[in-house]
PDB file of C-alpha atoms and ligand atoms in Angstrom:
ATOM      1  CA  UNK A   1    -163.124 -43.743 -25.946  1.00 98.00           C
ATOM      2  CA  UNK A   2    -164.755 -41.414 -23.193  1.00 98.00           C
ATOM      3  CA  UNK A   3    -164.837 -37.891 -24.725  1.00 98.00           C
ATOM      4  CA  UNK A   4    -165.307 -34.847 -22.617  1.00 98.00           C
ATOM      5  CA  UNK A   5    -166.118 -31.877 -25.780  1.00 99.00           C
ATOM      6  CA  UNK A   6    -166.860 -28.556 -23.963  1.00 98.00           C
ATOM      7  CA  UNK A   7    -168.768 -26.151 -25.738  1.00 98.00           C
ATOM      8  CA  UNK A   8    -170.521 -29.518 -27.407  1.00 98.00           C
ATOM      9  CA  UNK A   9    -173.962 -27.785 -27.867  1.00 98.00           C
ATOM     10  CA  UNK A  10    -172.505 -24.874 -30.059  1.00 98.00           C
ATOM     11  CA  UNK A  11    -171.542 -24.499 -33.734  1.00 98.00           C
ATOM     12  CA  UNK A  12    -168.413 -26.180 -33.945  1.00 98.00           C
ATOM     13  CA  UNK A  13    -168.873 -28.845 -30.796  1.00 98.00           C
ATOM     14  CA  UNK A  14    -172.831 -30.242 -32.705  1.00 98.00           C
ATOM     15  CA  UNK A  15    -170.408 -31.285 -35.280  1.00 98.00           C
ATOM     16  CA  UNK A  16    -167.503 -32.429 -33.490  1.00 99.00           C
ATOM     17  CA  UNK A  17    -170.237 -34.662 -31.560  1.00 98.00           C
ATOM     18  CA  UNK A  18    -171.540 -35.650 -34.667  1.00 98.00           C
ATOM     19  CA  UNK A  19    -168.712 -36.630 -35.556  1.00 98.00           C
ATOM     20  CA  UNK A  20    -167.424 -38.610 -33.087  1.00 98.00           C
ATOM     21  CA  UNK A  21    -170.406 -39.662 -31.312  1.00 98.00           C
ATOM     22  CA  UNK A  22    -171.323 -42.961 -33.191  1.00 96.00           C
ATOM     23  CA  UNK A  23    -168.056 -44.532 -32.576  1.00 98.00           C
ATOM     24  CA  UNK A  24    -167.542 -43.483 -28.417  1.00 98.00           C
ATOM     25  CA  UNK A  25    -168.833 -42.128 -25.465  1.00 98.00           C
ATOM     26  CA  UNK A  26    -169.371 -38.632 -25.393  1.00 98.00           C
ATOM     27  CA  UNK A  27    -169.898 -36.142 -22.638  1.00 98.00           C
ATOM     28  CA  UNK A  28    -171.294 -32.756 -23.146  1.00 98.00           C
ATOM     29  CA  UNK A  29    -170.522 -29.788 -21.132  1.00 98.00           C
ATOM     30  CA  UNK A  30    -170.936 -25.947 -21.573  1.00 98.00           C
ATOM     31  CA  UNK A  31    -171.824 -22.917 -19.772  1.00 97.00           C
ATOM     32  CA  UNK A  32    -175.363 -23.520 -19.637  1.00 96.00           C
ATOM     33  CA  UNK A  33    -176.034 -27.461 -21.005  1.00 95.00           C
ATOM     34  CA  UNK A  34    -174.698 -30.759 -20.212  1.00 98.00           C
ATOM     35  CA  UNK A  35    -172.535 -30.663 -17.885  1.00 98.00           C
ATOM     36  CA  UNK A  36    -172.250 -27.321 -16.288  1.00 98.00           C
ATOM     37  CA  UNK A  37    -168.582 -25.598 -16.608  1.00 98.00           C
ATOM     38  CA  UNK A  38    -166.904 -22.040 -16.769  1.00 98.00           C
ATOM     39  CA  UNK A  39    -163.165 -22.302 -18.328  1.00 98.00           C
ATOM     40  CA  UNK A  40    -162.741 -19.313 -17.554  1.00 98.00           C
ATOM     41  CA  UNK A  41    -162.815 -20.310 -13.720  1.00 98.00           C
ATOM     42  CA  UNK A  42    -160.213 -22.914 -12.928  1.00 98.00           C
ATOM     43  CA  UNK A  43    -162.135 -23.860  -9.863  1.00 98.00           C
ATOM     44  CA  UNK A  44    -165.200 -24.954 -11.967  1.00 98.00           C
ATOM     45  CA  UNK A  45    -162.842 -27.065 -14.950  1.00 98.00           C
ATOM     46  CA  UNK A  46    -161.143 -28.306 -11.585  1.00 98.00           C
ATOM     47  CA  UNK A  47    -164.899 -29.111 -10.311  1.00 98.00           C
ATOM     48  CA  UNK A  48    -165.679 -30.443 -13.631  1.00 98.00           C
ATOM     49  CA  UNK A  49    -162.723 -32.922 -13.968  1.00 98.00           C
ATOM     50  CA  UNK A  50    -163.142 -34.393 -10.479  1.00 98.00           C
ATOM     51  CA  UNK A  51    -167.080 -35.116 -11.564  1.00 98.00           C
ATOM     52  CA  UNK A  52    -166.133 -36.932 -14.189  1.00 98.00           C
ATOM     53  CA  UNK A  53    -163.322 -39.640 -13.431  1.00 97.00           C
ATOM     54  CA  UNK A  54    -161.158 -41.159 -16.192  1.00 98.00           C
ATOM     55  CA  UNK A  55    -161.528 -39.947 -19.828  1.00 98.00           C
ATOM     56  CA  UNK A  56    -159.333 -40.621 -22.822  1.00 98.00           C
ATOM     57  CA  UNK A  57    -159.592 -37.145 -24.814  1.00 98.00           C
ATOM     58  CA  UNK A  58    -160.919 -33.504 -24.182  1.00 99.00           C
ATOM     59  CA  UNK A  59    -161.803 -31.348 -27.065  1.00 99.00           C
ATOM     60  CA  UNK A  60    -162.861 -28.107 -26.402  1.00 99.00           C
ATOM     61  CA  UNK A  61    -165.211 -25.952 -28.902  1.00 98.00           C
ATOM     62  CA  UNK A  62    -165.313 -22.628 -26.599  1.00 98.00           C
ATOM     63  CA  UNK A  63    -163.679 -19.995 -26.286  1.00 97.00           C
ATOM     64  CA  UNK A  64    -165.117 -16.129 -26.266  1.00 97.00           C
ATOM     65  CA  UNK A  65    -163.356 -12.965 -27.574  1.00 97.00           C
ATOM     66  CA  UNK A  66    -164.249  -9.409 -28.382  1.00 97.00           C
ATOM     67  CA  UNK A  67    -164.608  -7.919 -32.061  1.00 97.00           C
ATOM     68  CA  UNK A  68    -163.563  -4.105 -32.314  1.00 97.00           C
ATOM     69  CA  UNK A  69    -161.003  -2.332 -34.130  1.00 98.00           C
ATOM     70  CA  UNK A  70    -157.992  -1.368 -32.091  1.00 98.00           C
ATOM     71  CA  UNK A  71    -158.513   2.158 -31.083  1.00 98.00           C
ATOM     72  CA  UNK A  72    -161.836   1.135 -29.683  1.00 98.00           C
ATOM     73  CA  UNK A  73    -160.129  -1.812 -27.870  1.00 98.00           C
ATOM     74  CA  UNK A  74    -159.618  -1.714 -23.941  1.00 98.00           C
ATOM     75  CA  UNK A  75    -157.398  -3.418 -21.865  1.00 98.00           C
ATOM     76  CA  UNK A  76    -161.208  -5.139 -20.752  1.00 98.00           C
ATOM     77  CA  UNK A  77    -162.024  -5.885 -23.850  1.00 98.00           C
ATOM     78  CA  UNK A  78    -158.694  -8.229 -24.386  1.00 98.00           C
ATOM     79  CA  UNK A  79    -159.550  -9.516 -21.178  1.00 98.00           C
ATOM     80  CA  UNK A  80    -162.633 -11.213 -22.527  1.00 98.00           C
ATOM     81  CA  UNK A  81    -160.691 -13.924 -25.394  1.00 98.00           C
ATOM     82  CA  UNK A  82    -157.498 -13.673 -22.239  1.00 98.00           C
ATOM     83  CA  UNK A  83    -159.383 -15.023 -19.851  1.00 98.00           C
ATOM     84  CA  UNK A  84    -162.094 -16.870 -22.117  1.00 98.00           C
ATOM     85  CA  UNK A  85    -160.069 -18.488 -25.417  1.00 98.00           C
ATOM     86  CA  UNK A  86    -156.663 -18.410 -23.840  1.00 98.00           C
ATOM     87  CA  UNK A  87    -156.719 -19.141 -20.007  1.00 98.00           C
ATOM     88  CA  UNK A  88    -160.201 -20.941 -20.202  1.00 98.00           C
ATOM     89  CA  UNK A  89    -158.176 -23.941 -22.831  1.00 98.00           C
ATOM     90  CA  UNK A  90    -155.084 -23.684 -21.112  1.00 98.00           C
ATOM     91  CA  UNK A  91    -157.171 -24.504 -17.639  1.00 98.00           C
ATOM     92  CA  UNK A  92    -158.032 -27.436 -19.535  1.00 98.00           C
ATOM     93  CA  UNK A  93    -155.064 -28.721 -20.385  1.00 98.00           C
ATOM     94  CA  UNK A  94    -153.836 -27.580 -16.226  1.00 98.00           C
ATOM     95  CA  UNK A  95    -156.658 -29.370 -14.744  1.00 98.00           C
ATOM     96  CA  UNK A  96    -157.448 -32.347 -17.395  1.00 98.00           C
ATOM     97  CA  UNK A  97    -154.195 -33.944 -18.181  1.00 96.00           C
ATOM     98  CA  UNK A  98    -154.599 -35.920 -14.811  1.00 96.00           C
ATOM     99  CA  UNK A  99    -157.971 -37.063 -15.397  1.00 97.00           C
ATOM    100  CA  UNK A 100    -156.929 -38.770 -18.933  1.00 98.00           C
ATOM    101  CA  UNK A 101    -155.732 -41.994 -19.519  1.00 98.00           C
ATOM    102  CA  UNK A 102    -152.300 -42.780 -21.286  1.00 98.00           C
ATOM    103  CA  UNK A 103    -151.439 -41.453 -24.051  1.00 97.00           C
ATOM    104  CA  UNK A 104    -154.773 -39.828 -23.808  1.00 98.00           C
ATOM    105  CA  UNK A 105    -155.423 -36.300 -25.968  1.00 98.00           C
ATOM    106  CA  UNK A 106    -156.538 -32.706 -25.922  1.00 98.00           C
ATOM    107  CA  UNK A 107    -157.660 -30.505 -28.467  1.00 99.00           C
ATOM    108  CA  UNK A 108    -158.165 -27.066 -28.583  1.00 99.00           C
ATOM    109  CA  UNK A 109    -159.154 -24.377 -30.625  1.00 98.00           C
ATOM    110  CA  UNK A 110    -157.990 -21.840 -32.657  1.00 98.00           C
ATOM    111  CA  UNK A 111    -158.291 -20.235 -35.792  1.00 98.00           C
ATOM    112  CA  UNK A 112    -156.808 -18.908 -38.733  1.00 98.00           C
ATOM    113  CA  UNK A 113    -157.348 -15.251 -37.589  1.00 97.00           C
ATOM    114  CA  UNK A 114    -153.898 -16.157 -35.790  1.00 95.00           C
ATOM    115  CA  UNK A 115    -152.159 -15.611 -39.007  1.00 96.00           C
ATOM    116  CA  UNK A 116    -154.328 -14.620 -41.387  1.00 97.00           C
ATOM    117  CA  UNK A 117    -155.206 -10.959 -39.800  1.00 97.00           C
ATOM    118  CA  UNK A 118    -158.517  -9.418 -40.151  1.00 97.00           C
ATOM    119  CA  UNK A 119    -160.273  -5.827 -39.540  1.00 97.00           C
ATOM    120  CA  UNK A 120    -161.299  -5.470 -35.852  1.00 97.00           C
ATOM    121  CA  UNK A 121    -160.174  -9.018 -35.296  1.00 98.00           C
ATOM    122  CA  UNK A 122    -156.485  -8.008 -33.208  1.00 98.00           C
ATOM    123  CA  UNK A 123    -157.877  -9.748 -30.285  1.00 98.00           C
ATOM    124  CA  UNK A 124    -159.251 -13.026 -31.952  1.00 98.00           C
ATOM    125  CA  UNK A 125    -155.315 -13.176 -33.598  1.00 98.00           C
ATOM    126  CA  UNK A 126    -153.519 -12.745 -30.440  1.00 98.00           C
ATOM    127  CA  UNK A 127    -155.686 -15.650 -28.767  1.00 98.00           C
ATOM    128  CA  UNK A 128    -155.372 -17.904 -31.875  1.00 98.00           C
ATOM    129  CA  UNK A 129    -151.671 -17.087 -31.961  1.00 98.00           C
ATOM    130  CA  UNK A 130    -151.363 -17.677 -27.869  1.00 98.00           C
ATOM    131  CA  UNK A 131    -153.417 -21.357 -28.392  1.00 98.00           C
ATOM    132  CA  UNK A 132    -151.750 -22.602 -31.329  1.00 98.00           C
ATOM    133  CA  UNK A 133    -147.875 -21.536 -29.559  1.00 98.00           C
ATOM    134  CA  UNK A 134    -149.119 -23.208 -26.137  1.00 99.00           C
ATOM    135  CA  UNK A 135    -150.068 -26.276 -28.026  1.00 99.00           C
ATOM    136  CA  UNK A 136    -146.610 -26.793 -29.824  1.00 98.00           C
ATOM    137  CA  UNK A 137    -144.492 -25.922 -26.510  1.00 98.00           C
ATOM    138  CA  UNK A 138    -147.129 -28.202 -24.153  1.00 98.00           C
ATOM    139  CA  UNK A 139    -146.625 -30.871 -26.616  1.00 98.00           C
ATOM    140  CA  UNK A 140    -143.119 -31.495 -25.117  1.00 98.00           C
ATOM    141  CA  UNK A 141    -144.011 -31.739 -21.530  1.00 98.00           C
ATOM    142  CA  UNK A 142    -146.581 -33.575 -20.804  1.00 98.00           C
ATOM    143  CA  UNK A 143    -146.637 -36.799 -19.690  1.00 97.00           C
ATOM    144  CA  UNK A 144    -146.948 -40.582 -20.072  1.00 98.00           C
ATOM    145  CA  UNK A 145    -147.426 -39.913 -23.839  1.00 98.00           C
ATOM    146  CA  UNK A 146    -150.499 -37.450 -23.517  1.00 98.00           C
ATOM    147  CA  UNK A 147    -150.862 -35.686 -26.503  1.00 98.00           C
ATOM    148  CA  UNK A 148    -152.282 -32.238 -27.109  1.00 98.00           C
ATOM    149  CA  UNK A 149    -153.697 -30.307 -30.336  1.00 99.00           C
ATOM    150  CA  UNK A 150    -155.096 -27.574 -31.538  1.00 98.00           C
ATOM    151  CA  UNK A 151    -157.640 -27.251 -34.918  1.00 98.00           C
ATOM    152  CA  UNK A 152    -157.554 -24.385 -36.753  1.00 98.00           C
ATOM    153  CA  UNK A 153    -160.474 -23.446 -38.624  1.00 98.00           C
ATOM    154  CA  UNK A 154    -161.425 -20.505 -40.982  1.00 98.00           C
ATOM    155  CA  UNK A 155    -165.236 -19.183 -40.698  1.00 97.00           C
ATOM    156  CA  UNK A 156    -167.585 -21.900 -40.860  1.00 98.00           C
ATOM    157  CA  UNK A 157    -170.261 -22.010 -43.168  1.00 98.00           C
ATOM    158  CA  UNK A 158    -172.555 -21.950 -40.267  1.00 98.00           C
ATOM    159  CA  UNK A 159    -171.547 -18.855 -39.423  1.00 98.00           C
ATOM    160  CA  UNK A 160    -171.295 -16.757 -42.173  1.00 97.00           C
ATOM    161  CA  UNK A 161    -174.432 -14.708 -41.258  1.00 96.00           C
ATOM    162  CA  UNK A 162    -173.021 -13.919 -37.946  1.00 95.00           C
ATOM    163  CA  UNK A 163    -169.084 -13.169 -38.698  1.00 93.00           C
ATOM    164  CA  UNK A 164    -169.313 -13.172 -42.699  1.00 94.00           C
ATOM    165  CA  UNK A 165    -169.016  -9.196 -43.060  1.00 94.00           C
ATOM    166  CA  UNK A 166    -165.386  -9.656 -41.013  1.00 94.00           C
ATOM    167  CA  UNK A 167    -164.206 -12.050 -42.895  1.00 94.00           C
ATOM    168  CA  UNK A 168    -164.907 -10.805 -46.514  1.00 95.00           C
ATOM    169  CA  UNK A 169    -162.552 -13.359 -48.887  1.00 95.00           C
ATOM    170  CA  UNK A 170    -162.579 -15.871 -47.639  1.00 95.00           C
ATOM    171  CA  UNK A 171    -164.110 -19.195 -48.618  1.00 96.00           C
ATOM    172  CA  UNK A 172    -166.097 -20.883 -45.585  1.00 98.00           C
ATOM    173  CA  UNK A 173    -165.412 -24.515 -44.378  1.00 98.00           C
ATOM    174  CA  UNK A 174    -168.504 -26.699 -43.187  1.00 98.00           C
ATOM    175  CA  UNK A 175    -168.380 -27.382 -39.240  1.00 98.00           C
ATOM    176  CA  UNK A 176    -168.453 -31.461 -40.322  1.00 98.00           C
ATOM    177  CA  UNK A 177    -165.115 -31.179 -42.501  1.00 98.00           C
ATOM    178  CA  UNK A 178    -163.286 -29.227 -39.235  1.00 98.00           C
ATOM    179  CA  UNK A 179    -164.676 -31.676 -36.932  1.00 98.00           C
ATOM    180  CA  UNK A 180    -162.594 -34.116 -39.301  1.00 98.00           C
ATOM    181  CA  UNK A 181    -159.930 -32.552 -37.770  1.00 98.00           C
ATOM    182  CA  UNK A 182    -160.990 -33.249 -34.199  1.00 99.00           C
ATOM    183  CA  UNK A 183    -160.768 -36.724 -35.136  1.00 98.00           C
ATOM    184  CA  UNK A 184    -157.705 -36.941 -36.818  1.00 98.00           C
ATOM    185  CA  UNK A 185    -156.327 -35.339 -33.598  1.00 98.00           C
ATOM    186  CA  UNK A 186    -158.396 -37.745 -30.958  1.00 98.00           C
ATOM    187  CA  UNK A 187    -158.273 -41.094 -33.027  1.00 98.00           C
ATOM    188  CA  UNK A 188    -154.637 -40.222 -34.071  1.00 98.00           C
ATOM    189  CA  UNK A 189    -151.338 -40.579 -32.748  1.00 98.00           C
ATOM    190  CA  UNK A 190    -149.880 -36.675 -33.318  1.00 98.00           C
ATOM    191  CA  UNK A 191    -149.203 -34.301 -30.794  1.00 98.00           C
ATOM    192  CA  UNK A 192    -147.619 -30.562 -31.026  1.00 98.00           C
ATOM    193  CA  UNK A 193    -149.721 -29.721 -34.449  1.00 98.00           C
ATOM    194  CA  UNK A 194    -151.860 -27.169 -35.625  1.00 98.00           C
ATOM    195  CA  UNK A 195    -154.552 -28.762 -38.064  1.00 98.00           C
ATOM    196  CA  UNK A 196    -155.346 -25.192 -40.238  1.00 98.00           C
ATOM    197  CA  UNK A 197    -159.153 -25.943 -41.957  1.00 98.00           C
ATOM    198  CA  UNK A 198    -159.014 -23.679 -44.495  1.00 95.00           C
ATOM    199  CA  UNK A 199    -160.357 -23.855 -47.861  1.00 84.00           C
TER     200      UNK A 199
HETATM  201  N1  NAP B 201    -167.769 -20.112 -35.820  1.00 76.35           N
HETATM  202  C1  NAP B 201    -166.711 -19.889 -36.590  1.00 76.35           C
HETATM  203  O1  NAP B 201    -166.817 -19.489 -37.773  1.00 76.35           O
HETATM  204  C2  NAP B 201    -165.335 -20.135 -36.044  1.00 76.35           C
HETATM  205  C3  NAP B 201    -164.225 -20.033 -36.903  1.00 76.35           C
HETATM  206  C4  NAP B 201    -162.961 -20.253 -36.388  1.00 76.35           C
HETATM  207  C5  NAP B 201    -162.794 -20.539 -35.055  1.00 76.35           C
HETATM  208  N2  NAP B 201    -163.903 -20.621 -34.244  1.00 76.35           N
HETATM  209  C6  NAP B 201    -163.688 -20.930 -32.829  1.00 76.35           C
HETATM  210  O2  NAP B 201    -164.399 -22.093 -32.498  1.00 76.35           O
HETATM  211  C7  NAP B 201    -164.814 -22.044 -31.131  1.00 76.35           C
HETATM  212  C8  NAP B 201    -166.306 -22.308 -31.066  1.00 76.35           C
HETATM  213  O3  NAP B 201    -166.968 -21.351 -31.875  1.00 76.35           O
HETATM  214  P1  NAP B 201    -168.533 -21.473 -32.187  1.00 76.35           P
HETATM  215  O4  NAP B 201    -168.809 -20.551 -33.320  1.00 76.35           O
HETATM  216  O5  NAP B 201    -168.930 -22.907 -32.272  1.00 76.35           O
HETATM  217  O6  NAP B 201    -169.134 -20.826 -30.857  1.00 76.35           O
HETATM  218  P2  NAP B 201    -170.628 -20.943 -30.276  1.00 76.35           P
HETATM  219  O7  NAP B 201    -171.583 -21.401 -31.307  1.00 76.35           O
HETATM  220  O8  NAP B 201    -170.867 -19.634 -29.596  1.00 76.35           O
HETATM  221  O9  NAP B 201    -170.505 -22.089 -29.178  1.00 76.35           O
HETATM  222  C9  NAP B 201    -169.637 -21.959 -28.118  1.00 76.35           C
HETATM  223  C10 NAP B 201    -169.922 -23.042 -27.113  1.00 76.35           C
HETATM  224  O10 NAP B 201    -168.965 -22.922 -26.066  1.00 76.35           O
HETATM  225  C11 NAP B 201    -169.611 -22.825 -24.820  1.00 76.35           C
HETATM  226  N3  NAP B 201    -168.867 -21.867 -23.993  1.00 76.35           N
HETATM  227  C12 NAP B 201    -168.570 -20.585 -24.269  1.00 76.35           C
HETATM  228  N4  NAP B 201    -167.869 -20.025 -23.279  1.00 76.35           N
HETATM  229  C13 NAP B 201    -167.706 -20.997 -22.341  1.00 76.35           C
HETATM  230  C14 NAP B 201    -167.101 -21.034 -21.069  1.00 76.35           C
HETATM  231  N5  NAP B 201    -166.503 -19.946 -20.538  1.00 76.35           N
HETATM  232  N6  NAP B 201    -167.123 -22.187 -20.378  1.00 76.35           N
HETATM  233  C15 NAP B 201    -167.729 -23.285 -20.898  1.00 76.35           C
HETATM  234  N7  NAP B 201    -168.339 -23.304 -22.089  1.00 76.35           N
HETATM  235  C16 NAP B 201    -168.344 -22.159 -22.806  1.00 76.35           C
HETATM  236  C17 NAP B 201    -171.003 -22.341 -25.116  1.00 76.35           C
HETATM  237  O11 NAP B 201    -171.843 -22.818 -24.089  1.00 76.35           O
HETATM  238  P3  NAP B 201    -173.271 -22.116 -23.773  1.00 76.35           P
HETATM  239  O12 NAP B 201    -174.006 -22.128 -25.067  1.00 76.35           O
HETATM  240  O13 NAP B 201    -173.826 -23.011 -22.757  1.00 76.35           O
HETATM  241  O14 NAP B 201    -172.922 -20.735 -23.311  1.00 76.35           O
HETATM  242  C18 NAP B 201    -171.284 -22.973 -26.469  1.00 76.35           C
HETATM  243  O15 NAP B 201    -171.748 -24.302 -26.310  1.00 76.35           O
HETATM  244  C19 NAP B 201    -164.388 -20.655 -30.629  1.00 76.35           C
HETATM  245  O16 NAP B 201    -163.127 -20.747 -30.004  1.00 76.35           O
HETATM  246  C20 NAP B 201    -164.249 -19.853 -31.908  1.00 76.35           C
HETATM  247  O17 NAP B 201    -163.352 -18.772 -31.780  1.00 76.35           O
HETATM  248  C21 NAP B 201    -165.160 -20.437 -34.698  1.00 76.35           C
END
């Protein structure tokens, strides 16, 4: 298969690629390696998808949002995971289901902050609850049997120096067993589901 993974060069997309990258072709993008894209900007994903022709699955590993407890939180501050986690995977989805192949798939990604609330997290949850509701109602509409996902993860173990003081409790996954879930999504046949990596 011809894999687009956006966000391939951070945490969560070296592992997805590591994953998936012995057994098909895998193109890289990001912000600022591979090939170049903001998903934030529908233009550029638009750019993006007319670069690269056909393709039979998009993952995407991006996605930015703000950490602050709610009575420091702005109406800018939610703007950053709006426009970044939520708009910036559902431009995917806008802009890449034409480029894909039948019965072609994307995945995006969530998180288990969704439902599984933490301290200064409010705007992480709402994105992770916007991603994983998109998924199960674009699951129904699209088209010549294109499939779409989204993977769920708790903190990685990767991370734990970075986000572990937020998410004090809970046991971390490693980046290679949630990109397992990136390939049960691509090299499966579901669409509509939420794959929660918790552990
Ligand atoms: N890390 C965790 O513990 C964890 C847990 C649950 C869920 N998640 C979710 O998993 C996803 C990836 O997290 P991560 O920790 O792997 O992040 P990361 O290490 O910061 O990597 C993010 C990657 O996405 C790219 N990117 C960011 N914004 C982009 C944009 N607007 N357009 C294109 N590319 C963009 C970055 O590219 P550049 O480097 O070029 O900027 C980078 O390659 C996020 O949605 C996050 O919320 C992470």
């Amino acid at each position: 298969m011809r894999i687009l993974v956006v966000g391939a060069n951070g945490t969560l997309g070296k592992a997805v690629v590591a994953e998936l990258g012995s057994r098909h072709e895998i193109i890289a993008a990001g912000r600022n390696s591979g090939e170049k894209v903001d998903i934030s900007d529908i233009k550029s994903v638009r750019a993006l998808f007319k670069r690269l022709g056909t393709l039979d699955a998009v993952i995407c590993a991006a996605g930015d949002a703000h950490f602050g407890m709610l009575n420091t939180m702005t109406p800018e501050l939610f703007d950053i995971a709006l426009r970044s986690k939520v708009m910036g995977q559902v431009n995917l989805v806008l802009a890449g289901q034409e480029s894909l192949s039948d019965r072609g798939s994307i995945t995006l990604t969530s998180g288990t902050l969704g439902r599984d609330p933490i301290l200064a997290g409010t705007s992480v949850s709402l994105a992770n609850g916007a991603i994983d509701a998109f998924v199960r109602a674009a699951a129904i509409e699209l088209p010549r049997g294109l499939r779409v996902n989204a993977v769920a993860p708790t903190i990685l173990t990767e991370s734990v120096e970075v986000y572990g003081a937020y998410m004090r409790g809970r046991r971390p996954v490693a980046a290679a067993d949630v990109a397992l879930a990136f390939s049960k999504s691509v090299e499966g046949a579901q669409t509509g589901q939420i794959y929660l990596v918790d552990a």
